[in-house]
Coordinates of C-alpha atoms and ligand atoms in Angstrom, one line a residue:
X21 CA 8.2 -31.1 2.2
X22 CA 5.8 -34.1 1.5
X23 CA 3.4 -32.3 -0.6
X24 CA 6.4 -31.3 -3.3
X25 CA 6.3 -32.5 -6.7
X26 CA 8.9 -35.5 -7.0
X27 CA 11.4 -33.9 -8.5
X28 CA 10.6 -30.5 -8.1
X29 CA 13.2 -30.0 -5.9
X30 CA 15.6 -30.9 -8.2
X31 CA 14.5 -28.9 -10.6
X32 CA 14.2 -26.0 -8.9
X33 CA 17.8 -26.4 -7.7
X34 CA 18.8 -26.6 -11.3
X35 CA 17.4 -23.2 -11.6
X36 CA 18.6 -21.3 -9.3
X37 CA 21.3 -23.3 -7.5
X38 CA 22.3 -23.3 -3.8
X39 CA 22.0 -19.5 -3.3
X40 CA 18.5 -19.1 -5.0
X41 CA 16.8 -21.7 -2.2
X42 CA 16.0 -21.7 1.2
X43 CA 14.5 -25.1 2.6
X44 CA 15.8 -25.0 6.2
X45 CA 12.5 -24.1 8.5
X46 CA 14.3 -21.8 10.5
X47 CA 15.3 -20.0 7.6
X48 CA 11.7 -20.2 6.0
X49 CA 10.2 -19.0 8.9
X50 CA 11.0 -14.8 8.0
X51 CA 8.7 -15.2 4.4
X52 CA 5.8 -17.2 6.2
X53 CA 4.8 -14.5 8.5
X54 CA 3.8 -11.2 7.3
X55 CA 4.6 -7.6 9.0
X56 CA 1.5 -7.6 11.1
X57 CA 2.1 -11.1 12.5
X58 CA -1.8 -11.5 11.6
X59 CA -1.1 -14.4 9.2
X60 CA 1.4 -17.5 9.2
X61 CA 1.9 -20.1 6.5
X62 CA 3.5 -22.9 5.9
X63 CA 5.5 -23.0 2.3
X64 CA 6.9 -25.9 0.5
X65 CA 10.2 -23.9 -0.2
X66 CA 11.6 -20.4 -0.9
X67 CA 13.2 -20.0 -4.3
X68 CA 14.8 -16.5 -4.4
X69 CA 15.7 -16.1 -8.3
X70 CA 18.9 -13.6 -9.3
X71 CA 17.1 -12.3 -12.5
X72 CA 14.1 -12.5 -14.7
X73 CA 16.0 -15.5 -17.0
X74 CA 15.9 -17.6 -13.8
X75 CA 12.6 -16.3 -12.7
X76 CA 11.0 -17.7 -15.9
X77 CA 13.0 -21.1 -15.1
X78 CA 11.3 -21.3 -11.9
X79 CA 7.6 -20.4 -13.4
X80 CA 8.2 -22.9 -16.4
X81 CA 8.5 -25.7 -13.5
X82 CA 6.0 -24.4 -11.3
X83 CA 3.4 -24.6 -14.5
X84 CA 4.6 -27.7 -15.1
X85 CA 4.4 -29.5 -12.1
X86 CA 0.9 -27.4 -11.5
X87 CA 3.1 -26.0 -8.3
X88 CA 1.3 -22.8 -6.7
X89 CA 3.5 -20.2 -6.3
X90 CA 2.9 -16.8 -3.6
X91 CA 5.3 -13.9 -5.1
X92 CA 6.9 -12.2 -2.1
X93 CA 8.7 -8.7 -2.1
X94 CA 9.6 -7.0 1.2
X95 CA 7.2 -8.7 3.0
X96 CA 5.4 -5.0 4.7
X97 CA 1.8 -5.6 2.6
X98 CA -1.1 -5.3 5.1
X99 CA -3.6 -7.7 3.5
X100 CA -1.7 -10.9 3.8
X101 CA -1.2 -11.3 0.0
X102 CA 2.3 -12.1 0.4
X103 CA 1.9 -15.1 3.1
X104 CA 1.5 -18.6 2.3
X105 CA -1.3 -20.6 2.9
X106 CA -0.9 -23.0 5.9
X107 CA -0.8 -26.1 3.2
X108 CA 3.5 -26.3 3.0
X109 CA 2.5 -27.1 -0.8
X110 CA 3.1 -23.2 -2.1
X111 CA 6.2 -22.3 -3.2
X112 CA 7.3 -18.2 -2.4
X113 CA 9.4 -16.8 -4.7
X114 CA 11.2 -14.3 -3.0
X115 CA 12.3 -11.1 -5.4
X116 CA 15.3 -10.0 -2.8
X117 CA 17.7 -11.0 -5.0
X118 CA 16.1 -9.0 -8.1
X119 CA 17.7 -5.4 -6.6
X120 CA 19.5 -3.8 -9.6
X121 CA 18.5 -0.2 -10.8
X122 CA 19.2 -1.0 -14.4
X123 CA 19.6 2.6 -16.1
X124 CA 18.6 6.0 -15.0
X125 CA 17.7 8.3 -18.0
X126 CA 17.6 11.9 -16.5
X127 CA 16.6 12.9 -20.0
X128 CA 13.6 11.0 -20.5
X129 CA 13.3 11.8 -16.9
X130 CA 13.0 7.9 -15.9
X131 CA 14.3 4.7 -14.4
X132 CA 14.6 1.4 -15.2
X133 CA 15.4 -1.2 -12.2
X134 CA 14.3 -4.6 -11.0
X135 CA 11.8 -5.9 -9.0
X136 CA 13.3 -6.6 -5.6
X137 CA 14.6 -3.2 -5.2
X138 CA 13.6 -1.3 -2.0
X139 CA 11.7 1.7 -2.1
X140 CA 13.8 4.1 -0.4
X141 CA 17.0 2.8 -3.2
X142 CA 14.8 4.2 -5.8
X143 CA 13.9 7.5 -4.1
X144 CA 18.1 7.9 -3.4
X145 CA 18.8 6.9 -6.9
X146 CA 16.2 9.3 -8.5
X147 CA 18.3 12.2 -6.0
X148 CA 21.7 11.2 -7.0
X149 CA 20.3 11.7 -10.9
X150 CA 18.9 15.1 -9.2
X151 CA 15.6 13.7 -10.2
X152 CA 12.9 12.9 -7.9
X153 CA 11.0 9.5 -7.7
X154 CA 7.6 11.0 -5.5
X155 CA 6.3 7.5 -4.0
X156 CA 6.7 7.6 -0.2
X157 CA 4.9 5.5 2.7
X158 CA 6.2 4.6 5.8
X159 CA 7.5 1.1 4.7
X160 CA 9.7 2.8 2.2
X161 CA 12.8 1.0 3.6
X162 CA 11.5 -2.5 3.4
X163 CA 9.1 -2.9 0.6
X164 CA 9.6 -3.3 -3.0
X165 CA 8.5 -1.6 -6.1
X166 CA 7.9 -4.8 -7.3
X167 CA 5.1 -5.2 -4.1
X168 CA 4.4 -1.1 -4.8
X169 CA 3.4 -2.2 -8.2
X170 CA 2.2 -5.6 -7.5
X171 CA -0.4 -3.6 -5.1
X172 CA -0.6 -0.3 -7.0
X173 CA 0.7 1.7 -3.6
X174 CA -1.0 4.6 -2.5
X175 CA 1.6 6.8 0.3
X176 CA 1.7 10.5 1.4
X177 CA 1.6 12.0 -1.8
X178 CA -0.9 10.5 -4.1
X179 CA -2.9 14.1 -3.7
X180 CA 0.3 15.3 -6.1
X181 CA 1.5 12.1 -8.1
X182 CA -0.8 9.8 -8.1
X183 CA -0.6 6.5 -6.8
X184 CA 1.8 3.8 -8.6
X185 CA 0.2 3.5 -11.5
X186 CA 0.3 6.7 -12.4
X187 CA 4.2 6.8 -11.9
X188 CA 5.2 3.4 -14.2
X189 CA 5.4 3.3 -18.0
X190 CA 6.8 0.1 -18.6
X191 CA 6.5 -3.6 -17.2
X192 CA 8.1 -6.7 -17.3
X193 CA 6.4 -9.5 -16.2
X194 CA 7.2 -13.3 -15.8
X195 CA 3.8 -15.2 -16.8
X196 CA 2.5 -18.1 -15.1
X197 CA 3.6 -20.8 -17.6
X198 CA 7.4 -18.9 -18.3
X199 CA 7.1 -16.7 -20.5
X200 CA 8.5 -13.5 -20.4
X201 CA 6.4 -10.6 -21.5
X202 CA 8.9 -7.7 -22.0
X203 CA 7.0 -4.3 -21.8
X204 CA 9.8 -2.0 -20.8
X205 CA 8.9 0.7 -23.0
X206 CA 9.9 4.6 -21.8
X207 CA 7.3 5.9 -23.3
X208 CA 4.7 8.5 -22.1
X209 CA 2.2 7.7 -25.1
X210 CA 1.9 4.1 -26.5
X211 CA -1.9 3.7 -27.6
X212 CA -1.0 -0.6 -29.4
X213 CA -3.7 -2.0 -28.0
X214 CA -4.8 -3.4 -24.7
X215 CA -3.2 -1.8 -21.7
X216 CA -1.1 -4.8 -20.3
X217 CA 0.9 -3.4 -18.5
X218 CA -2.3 -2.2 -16.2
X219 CA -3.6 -5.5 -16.0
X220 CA -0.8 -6.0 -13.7
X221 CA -0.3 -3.1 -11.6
X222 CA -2.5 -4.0 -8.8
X223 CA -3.1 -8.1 -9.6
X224 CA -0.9 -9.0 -6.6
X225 CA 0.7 -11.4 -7.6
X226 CA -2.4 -13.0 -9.2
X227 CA -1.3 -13.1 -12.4
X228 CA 2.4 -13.6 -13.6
X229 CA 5.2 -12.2 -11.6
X230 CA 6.4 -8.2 -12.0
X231 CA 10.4 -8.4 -12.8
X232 CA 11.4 -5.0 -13.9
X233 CA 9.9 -1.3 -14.3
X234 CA 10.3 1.4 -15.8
X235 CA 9.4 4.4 -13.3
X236 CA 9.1 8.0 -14.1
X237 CA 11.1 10.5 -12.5
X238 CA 9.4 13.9 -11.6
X239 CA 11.6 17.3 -11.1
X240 CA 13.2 17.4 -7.8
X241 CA 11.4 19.8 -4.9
X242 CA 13.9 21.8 -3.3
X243 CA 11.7 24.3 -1.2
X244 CA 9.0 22.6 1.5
X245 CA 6.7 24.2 4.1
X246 CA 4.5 22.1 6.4
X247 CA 2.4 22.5 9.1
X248 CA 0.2 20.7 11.7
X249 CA -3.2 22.4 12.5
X250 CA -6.2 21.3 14.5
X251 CA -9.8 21.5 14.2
X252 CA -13.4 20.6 15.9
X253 CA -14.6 18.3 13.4
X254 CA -13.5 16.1 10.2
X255 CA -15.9 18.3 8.3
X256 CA -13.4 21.6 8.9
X257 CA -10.8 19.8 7.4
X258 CA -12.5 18.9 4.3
X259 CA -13.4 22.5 3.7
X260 CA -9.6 23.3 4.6
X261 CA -8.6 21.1 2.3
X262 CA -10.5 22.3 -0.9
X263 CA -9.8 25.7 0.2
X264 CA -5.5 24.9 0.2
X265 CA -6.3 22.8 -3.3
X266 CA -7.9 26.4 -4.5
X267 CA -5.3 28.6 -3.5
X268 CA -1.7 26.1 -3.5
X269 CA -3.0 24.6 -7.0
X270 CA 0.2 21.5 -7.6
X271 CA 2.1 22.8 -4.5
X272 CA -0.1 20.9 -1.8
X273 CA 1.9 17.3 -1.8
X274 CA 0.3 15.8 1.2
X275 CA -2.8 16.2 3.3
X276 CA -3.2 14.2 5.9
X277 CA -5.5 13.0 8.5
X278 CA -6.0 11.6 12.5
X279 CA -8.4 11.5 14.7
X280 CA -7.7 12.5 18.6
X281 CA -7.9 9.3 19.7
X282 CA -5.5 7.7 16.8
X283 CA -2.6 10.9 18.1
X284 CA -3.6 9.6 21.7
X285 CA -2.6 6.2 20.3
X286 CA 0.9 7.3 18.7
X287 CA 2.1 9.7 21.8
X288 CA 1.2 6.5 24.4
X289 CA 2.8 4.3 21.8
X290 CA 5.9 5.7 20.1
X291 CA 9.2 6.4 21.7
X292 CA 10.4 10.1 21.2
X293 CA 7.5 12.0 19.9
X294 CA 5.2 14.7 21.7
X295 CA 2.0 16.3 21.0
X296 CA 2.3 18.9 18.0
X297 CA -0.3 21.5 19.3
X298 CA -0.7 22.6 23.1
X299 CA -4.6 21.9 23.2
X300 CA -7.0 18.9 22.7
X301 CA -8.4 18.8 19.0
X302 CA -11.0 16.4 17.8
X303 CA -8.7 16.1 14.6
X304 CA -5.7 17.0 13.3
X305 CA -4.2 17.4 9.9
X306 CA -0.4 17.3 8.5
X307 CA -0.1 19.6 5.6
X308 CA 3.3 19.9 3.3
X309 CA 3.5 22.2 0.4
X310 CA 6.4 21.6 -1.7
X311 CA 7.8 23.4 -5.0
X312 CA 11.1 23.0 -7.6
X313 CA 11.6 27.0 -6.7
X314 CA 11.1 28.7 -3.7
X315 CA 9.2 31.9 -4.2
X316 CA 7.2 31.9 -0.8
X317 CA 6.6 28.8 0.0
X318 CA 6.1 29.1 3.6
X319 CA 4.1 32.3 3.5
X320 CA 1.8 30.6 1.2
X321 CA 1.0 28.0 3.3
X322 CA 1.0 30.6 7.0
X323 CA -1.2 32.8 4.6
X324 CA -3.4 30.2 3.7
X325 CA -3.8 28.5 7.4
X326 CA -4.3 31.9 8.8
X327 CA -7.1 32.6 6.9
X328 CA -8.2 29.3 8.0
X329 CA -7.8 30.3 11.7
X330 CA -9.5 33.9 11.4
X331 CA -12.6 31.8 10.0
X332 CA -12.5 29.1 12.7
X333 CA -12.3 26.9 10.2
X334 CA -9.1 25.4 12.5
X335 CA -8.6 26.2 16.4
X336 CA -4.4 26.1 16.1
X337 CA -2.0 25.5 13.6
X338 CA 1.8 24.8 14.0
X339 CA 3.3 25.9 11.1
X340 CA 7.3 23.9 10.7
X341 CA 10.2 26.2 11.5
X342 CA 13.3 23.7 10.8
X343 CA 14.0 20.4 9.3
X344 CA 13.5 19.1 12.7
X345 CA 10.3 19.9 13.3
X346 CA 9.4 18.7 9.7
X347 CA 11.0 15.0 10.8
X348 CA 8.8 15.4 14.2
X349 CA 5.6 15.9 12.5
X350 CA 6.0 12.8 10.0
X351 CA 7.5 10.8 12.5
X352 CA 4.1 11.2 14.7
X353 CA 2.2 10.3 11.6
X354 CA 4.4 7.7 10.7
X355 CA 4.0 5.7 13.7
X356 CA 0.3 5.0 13.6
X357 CA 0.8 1.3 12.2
X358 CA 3.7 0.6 15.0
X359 CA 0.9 1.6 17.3
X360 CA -2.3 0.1 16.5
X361 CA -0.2 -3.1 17.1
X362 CA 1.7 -2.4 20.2
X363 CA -2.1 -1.2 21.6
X364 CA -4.3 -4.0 20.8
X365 CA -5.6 -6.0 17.3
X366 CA -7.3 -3.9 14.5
X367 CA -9.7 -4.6 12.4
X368 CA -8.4 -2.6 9.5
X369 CA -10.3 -1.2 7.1
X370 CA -8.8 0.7 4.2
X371 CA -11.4 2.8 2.1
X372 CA -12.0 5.4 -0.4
X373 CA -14.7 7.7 -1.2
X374 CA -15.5 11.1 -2.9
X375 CA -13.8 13.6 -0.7
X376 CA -17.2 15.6 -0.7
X377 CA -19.0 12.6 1.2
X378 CA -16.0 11.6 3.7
X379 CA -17.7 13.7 6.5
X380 CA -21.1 12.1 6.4
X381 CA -19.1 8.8 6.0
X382 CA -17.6 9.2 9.4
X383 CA -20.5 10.4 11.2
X384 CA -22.5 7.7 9.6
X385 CA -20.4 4.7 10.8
X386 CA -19.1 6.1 14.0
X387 CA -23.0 5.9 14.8
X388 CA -23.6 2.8 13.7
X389 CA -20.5 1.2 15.1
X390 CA -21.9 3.0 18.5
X391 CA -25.3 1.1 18.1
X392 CA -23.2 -2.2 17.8
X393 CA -20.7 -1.6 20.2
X394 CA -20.9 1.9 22.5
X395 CA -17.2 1.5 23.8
X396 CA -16.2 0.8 20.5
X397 CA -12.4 2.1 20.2
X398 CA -12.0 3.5 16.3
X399 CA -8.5 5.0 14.7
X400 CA -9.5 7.2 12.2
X401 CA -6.4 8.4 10.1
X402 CA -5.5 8.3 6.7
X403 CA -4.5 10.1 3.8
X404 CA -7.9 12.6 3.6
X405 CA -6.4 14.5 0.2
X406 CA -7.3 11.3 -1.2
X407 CA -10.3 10.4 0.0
X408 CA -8.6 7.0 1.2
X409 CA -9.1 6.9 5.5
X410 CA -7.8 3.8 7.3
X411 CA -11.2 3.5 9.6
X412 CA -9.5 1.4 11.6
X413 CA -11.3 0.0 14.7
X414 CA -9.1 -1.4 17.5
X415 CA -9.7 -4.4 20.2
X416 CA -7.5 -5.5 23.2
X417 CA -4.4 -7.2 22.8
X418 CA -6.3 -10.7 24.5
X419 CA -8.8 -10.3 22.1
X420 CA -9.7 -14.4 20.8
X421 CA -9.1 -15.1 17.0
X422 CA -12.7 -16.7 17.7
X423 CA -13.9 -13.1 18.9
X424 CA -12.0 -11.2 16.4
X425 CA -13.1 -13.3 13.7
X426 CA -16.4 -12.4 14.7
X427 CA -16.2 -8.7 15.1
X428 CA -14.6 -8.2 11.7
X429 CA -17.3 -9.7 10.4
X430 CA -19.8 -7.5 12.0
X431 CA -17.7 -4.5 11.8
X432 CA -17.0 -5.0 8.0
X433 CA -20.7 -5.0 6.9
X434 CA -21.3 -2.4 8.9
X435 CA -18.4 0.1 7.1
X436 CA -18.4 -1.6 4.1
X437 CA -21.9 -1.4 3.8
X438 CA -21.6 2.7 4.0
X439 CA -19.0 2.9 1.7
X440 CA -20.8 1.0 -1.0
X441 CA -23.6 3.5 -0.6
X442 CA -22.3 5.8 -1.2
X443 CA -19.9 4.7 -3.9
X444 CA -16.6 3.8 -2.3
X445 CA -14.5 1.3 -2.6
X446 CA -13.9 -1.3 0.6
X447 CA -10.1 -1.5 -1.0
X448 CA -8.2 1.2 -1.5
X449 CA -4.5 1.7 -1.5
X450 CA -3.1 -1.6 0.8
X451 CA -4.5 -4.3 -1.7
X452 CA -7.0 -7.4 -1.1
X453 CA -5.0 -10.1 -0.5
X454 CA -6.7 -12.6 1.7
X455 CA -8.0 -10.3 4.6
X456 CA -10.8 -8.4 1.8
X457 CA -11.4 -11.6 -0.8
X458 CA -14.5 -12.7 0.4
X459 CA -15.6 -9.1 1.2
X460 CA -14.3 -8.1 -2.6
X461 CA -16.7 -11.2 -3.6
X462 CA -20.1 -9.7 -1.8
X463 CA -19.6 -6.0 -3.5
X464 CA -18.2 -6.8 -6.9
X465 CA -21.0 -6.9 -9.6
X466 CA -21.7 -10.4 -11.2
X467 CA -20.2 -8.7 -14.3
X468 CA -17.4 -7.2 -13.1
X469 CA -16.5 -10.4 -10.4
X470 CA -17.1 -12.5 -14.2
X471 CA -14.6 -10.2 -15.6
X472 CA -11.9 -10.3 -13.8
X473 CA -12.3 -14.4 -13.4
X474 CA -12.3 -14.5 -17.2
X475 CA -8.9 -12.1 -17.2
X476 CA -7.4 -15.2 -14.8
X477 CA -8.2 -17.9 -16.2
X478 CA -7.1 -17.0 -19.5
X479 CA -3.4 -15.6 -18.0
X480 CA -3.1 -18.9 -14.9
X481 CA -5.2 -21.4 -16.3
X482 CA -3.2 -23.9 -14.0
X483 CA -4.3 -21.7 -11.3
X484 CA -1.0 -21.4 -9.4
X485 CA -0.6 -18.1 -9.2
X486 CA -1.4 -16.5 -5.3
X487 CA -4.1 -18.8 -4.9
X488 CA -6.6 -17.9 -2.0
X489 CA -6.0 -14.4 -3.3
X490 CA -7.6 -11.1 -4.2
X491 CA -10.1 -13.4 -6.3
Ligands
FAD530 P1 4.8 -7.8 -0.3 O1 4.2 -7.5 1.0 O2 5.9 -8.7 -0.3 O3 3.6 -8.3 -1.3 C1 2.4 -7.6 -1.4 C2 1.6 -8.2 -2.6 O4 2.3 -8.0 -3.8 C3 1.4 -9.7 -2.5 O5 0.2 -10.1 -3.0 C4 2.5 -10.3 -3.3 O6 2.2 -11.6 -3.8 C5 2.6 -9.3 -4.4 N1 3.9 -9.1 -5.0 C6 5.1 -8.6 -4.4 N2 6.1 -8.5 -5.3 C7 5.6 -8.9 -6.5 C8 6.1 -9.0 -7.8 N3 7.4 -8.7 -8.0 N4 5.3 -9.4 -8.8 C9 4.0 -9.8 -8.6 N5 3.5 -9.7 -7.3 C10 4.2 -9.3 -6.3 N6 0.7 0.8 1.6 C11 0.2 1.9 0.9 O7 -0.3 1.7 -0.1 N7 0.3 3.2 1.5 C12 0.9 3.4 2.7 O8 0.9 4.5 3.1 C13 1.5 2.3 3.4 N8 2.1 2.5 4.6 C14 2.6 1.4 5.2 C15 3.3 1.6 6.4 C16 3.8 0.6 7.1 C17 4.6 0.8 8.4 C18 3.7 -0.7 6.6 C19 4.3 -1.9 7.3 C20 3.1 -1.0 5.4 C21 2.5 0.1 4.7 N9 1.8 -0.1 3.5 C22 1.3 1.0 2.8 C23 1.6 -1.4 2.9 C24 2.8 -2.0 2.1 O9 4.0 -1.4 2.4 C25 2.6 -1.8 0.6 O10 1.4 -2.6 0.2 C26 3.7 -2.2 -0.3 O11 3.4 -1.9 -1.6 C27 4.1 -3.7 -0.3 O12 5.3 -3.9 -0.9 P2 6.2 -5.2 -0.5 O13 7.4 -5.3 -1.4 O14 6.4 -5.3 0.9 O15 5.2 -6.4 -1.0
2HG531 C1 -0.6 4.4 6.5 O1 -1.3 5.2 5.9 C2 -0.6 3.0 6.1 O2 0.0 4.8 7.6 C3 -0.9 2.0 7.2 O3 -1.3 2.8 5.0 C4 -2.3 2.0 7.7 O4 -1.9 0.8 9.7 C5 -2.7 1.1 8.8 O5 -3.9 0.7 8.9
ZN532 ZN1 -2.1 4.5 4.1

């Protein structure tokens, strides 16, 4: 701890007392490695506040003592915003021990909580109120809505809900030098001014740190159909997928994506799954429908993918018969992350377009990726009702950090490149952190890059928050 502050310590114990620090490197180790195991740091000291007074406590010092600071939730972000860098002069403050769901309003139809509270004890809490809290990805029992926020979250069923943004009204958020800007407000129209409260969702952890929401609650779906089809070419399932938006309107919840080689991945990978269709398919596609009323459902979706099959627009389709098959279907799809790292390193790359030019997209980079590498190995999957595919491309477990340093850097001009082309965005649901800052820097305009340093400067002009981050 030789870089600390001289009495920083001190202080810091006289905020948060025994229970609210963790100094012991054993006990560090957990919040200096992320979820991928791609990135270890080195922090000064864990300070794990119990509520947003102490949290300010901790900030106050941290301005003070011009002490940076890395904002931690569950620890399951992808871009290595949460991890320290390897200096041991950050501090992480952990928001575990923020997990109190402060008031459920099933009348308002929201819910207020903390920070540190886990995904999944939102989405039960939102049930128990018979309410239903939509945002779902397959960290859901680790992360935080504090991180969901903090990164603005995408999921499984952003095609219907949006992605976090869309499903917080209110904020409150711990700024850089202490102060505590209360924006809890339940309110669906609130037009006083400049949208804080946006200026946070998504800053991970950049600029002051998220202590409490106010989430909306949706009506609760009781009726769900889903299905697994597959088809020649990514192109099919575009067309399959404006056609289900045409005829399923509000009821299509989730439409998503993998390439052959990305299921090949998963079945060689995953304990306890097996291949949903009997044939080989270039790609596949997990479709759910879901409703507050069931008034044919299923036959909606059978109607709809039948048509599909009598126009060869898909070879085979598996439409769900029970609960279990339902849980077998997301369990494949949920296991692509678990996979790519049991197989080998990835270079990840997490992109958006206009649905309408994802299939030139792919054909376009799979080419050029061909040109720079012909046995290149790419994972294709993602969440195609939102135009957001994880064009991920994988190298062997051995691979150096030298030669995978390298490749990422060829790899991400040559995707990148595309997506700027044609209008994309190189960052689309799993945040920058550190692993797309510099790539963030190359594509942002001068004005907008000017922007969004003027926005920092004002908020951390100590610079302490998450430095070596997003900007
Ligand atoms: P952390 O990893 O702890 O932090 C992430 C960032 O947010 C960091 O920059 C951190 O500084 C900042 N931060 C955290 N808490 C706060 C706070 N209270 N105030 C200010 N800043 C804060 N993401 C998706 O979008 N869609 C997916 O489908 C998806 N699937 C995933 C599947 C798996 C198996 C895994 C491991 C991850 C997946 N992710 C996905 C990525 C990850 O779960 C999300 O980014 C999640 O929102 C991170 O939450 P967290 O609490 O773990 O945040
Ligand atoms: C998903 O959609 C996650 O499964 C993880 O966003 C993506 O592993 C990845 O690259
Ligand atoms: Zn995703």
């Amino acid at each position: 701890m030789s870089n600390l502050h001289p009495d920083l310590l001190q202080r810091l114990h006289a905020a948060v007392g025994d229970a609210g620090l963790v100094s012991d490197s054993e006990a560090k180790a957990p919040y200096e490695t992320d979820w991928l195991k791609k990135w270890t740091g080195r922090s000064s000291i864990v300070v794990r506040p119990a509520d947003t007074a102490q949290t300010a406590a901790v900030m106050r010092i941290c301005h003070e003592t011009h002490t940076p600071v890395v904002t931690q939730g569950g620890n399951t972000g992808m871009s290595g915003g949460a991890t320290p860098d390897s200096s041991g002069a950050q501090v992480v403050l952990s928001t575990v021990r923020m997990n109190a769901i402060r008031a459920v309003d099933p009348l308002n139809n929201t819910l207020t909580c903390e920070a540190g509270v886990l995904l999944a004890n939102i989405q039960a809490a939102a049930q128990a109120a018979e309410r239903f809290f939509p945002l779902s990805l397959g960290a859901e029992g680790s992360c935080t809505i504090g991180g969901n926020l903090a990164t603005n979250a995408g999921g499984i069923a952003v095609l219907r809900y949006g992605n976090t943004r869309e499903l917080a009204l209110g904020l409150e958020v711990v700024l850089p030098d202490g102060r505590v800007w209360n924006g809890l407000r339940a309110l669906r129209k609130d037009n006083t001014g400049y949208d804080l409260r946006d200026l946070f969702i998504g800053s991970e952890g950049t600029l002051g740190v998220i202590t409490a929401a106010v989430l909306k609650l949706h009506p609760r779906p009781v009726a769900r159909a889903t299905a697994w089809v597959g088809a020649r070419d990514i192109d099919a399932l575009v067309g399959l997928l404006a056609q289900l938006r045409a005829t399923c309107g509000e009821r299509l919840v989730a439409f998503e994506m993998m390439s052959a080689e990305s299921l090949a991945l998963i079945l060689a990978h995953v304990s306890d799954v097996r291949a949903p269709l009997a044939g080989e398919h270039a790609f596949h596609a997990l479709i759910e429908l879901a409703d507050t009323q069931d008034d044919g459902l299923a036959a909606l979706l059978e109607g709809g993918l039948g048509d599909a099959l009598e126009q060869d627009v898909v070879q085979d389709v598996a439409v769900s018969v029970s609960g279990a098959q339902t849980q077998a279907f997301w369990k494949i799809r949920e296991g692509i992350s678990q996979a790519q790292m049991r197989a080998g390193k990835a270079v990840k790359h997490d992109i958006a377009l206009p649905i309408s030019a994802i299939a030139a997209f792919a054909h376009e980079a799979e080419a050029a990726l061909r040109v720079a590498q012909p046995d290149v190995r790419i994972i294709n999957f993602g969440h195609l009702g939102d135009g957001n595919l994880h064009y991920n491309v994988l190298l062997p477990l051995d691979t150096t950090p030298e030669v995978l340093a390298a490749t990422t850097a060829q790899f991400n001009r040559i995707v990148h490149d595309i997506v700027a082309a044609a209008n994309g965005s190189i960052s689309a649901e799993h945040g920058v952190g550190q692993l797309r800052r510099d790539e963030l820097r190359h594509y942002k305009s001068e004005v907008e890059f000017d922007l969004m340093m003027r926005i920092k400067q004002s908020l951390d002009p100590n610079q302490i928050m998450n430095p070596g981050k997003l900007i």
